[in-house]
C-alpha positions as semicolon CSV with decimal commas, in nm:
position;residue;x (nm);y (nm);z (nm)
1;M;2,360;28,644;11,835
2;S;2,606;28,360;11,878
3;R;2,620;28,245;12,239
4;I;2,988;28,158;12,212
5;G;3,080;28,450;11,987
6;K;2,938;28,720;12,212
7;L;3,149;28,614;12,512
8;P;3,463;28,827;12,542
9;V;3,799;28,650;12,579
10;S;3,983;28,775;12,888
11;I;4,357;28,826;12,847
12;P;4,564;28,697;13,144
13;A;4,877;28,872;13,271
14;G;5,182;28,814;13,054
15;V;4,985;28,766;12,732
16;T;4,968;29,023;12,452
17;V;4,712;29,018;12,171
18;T;4,758;29,226;11,856
19;V;4,529;29,258;11,554
20;K;4,682;29,377;11,227
21;D;4,560;29,335;10,866
22;G;4,311;29,061;10,955
23;V;4,564;28,851;11,150
24;V;4,537;28,799;11,526
25;T;4,873;28,736;11,697
26;V;4,892;28,611;12,056
27;K;5,224;28,609;12,246
28;G;5,284;28,455;12,586
29;A;5,519;28,252;12,802
30;K;5,464;27,928;12,604
31;G;5,515;28,079;12,258
32;E;5,350;28,279;11,984
33;L;5,046;28,185;11,774
34;S;4,870;28,366;11,490
35;Q;4,540;28,316;11,310
36;A;4,401;28,483;10,998
37;V;4,047;28,611;11,049
38;D;3,779;28,640;10,779
39;A;3,709;28,998;10,665
40;R;3,342;28,970;10,769
41;I;3,444;28,925;11,135
42;A;3,580;29,219;11,339
43;V;3,824;29,156;11,626
44;A;3,905;29,431;11,878
45;V;4,120;29,439;12,192
46;E;3,944;29,645;12,462
47;E;4,029;29,680;12,833
48;G;4,210;29,349;12,875
49;Q;3,957;29,157;12,667
50;V;3,925;29,045;12,306
51;V;3,584;29,116;12,157
52;V;3,470;28,941;11,838
53;S;3,178;29,087;11,640
54;R;3,012;29,037;11,302
55;Q;2,855;29,270;11,049
56;S;2,524;29,096;10,976
57;D;2,311;28,795;11,071
58;E;2,386;28,582;10,766
59;R;2,416;28,210;10,835
60;Q;2,784;28,194;10,733
61;E;2,877;28,495;10,946
62;R;2,699;28,353;11,250
63;S;2,900;28,032;11,227
64;L;3,228;28,218;11,170
65;H;3,154;28,441;11,471
66;G;3,161;28,154;11,720
67;L;3,445;27,978;11,537
68;Y;3,691;28,268;11,552
69;R;3,604;28,344;11,914
70;A;3,681;27,981;12,006
71;L;4,006;27,983;11,805
72;I;4,124;28,305;11,974
73;H;4,031;28,167;12,317
74;N;4,231;27,848;12,245
75;M;4,531;28,058;12,139
76;V;4,516;28,267;12,460
77;V;4,489;27,956;12,680
78;G;4,763;27,782;12,479
79;V;5,027;28,053;12,517
80;S;4,949;28,105;12,886
81;E;4,886;27,749;13,018
82;G;4,939;27,511;12,724
83;F;4,754;27,195;12,628
84;S;4,845;26,835;12,704
85;K;4,715;26,495;12,588
86;T;4,814;26,148;12,705
87;L;4,799;25,841;12,481
88;E;4,802;25,491;12,627
89;L;4,934;25,184;12,441
90;V;4,722;24,881;12,530
91;G;4,855;24,547;12,404
92;V;5,119;24,286;12,474
93;G;5,462;24,403;12,359
94;Y;5,350;24,754;12,260
95;R;5,626;25,003;12,339
96;A;5,707;25,368;12,278
97;S;6,031;25,563;12,311
98;N;6,159;25,897;12,190
99;Q;6,491;26,059;12,107
100;G;6,418;26,432;12,093
101;Q;6,137;26,484;11,841
102;L;6,165;26,133;11,690
103;L;5,899;25,898;11,829
104;E;5,957;25,523;11,791
105;L;5,654;25,295;11,825
106;S;5,657;24,915;11,846
107;L;5,297;24,810;11,779
108;G;5,317;24,445;11,677
109;F;5,405;24,506;11,312
110;T;5,719;24,355;11,155
111;H;5,900;24,689;11,172
112;N;5,894;24,973;11,423
113;I;5,719;25,296;11,325
114;F;5,926;25,616;11,339
115;L;5,740;25,949;11,348
116;Q;5,914;26,287;11,331
117;L;5,709;26,529;11,542
118;P;5,686;26,905;11,477
119;K;5,914;27,126;11,687
120;E;5,611;27,294;11,851
121;I;5,518;26,967;12,026
122;N;5,694;26,840;12,339
123;V;5,691;26,462;12,376
124;E;5,760;26,242;12,675
125;T;5,727;25,863;12,701
126;K;5,677;25,663;13,020
127;S;5,713;25,287;13,060
128;E;5,655;25,141;13,405
129;R;5,647;24,777;13,502
130;N;5,296;24,620;13,495
131;K;5,146;24,937;13,345
132;N;5,065;25,036;12,988
133;P;5,324;25,261;12,816
134;L;5,221;25,628;12,795
135;I;5,296;25,898;12,539
136;I;5,252;26,249;12,683
137;L;5,226;26,525;12,423
138;S;5,206;26,895;12,510
139;S;5,194;27,212;12,302
140;A;5,059;27,565;12,290
141;D;4,875;27,494;11,962
142;K;4,558;27,292;12,032
143;Q;4,485;27,219;11,666
144;L;4,834;27,084;11,594
145;L;4,829;26,876;11,914
146;G;4,499;26,712;11,820
147;Q;4,620;26,644;11,467
148;V;4,941;26,474;11,589
149;C;4,746;26,267;11,846
150;S;4,508;26,155;11,573
151;K;4,801;26,056;11,349
152;I;4,964;25,849;11,625
153;R;4,632;25,687;11,713
154;S;4,569;25,594;11,348
155;F;4,866;25,353;11,351
156;R;4,672;25,112;11,577
157;M;4,311;25,210;11,649
158;P;4,151;25,042;11,954
159;E;3,970;24,730;11,838
160;P;3,641;24,617;11,999
161;Y;3,720;24,248;12,069
162;K;4,032;24,257;12,287
163;G;4,060;24,635;12,336
164;K;4,415;24,649;12,199
165;G;4,547;24,964;12,035
166;I;4,638;25,325;12,106
167;R;4,378;25,516;12,303
168;F;4,350;25,840;12,497
169;E;4,402;25,804;12,871
170;G;4,065;25,744;13,033
171;E;3,892;25,656;12,704
172;V;3,641;25,372;12,729
173;V;3,634;25,129;12,436
174;R;3,302;24,949;12,384
175;R;3,375;24,578;12,375
176;K;3,202;24,313;12,164
177;S;3,149;23,962;12,295
178;G;3,268;23,773;11,984
179;K;3,152;23,437;11,844
180;S;3,057;23,273;12,176
181;A;2,771;23,520;12,227
182;G;2,521;23,313;12,029
183;K;2,574;22,994;12,230
């Protein structure tokens, strides 16, 4: 039995979970999320908990069991508490600003980069003197949030020699010593 899959997902107050025609819908204070579930996996709402079960012990079903339990748990946490990620811009002259859902990044290229964010994501930028600019992204959808963070980070990945680039707050970049190491 899957260790993750057999754990029931508890439903906090203010969150409703419905299962209809193989689609799990979770509604809460932060929004509404839905996820289609494979026919081999059964999802049931019992006594304030969501229970995920499978029909057999096939390899594919075992992996789907834990996957769908984790996805449902992320949806429940997302609509009740939400998820947040902070990106830090490390480099001289790197700046970030936003007007609504339009994020403008100045990353040392000849032109600024403009990125239109999905409406499900809330964005906030902070620029303080003598500190690196921050981009704070929050959403109820964990998958979408991670995908957008990865897209922003791909514009300027942290490089190992000077450590410049876009990184997650608290991320440690392994540094290389460069050419003078051999001397």
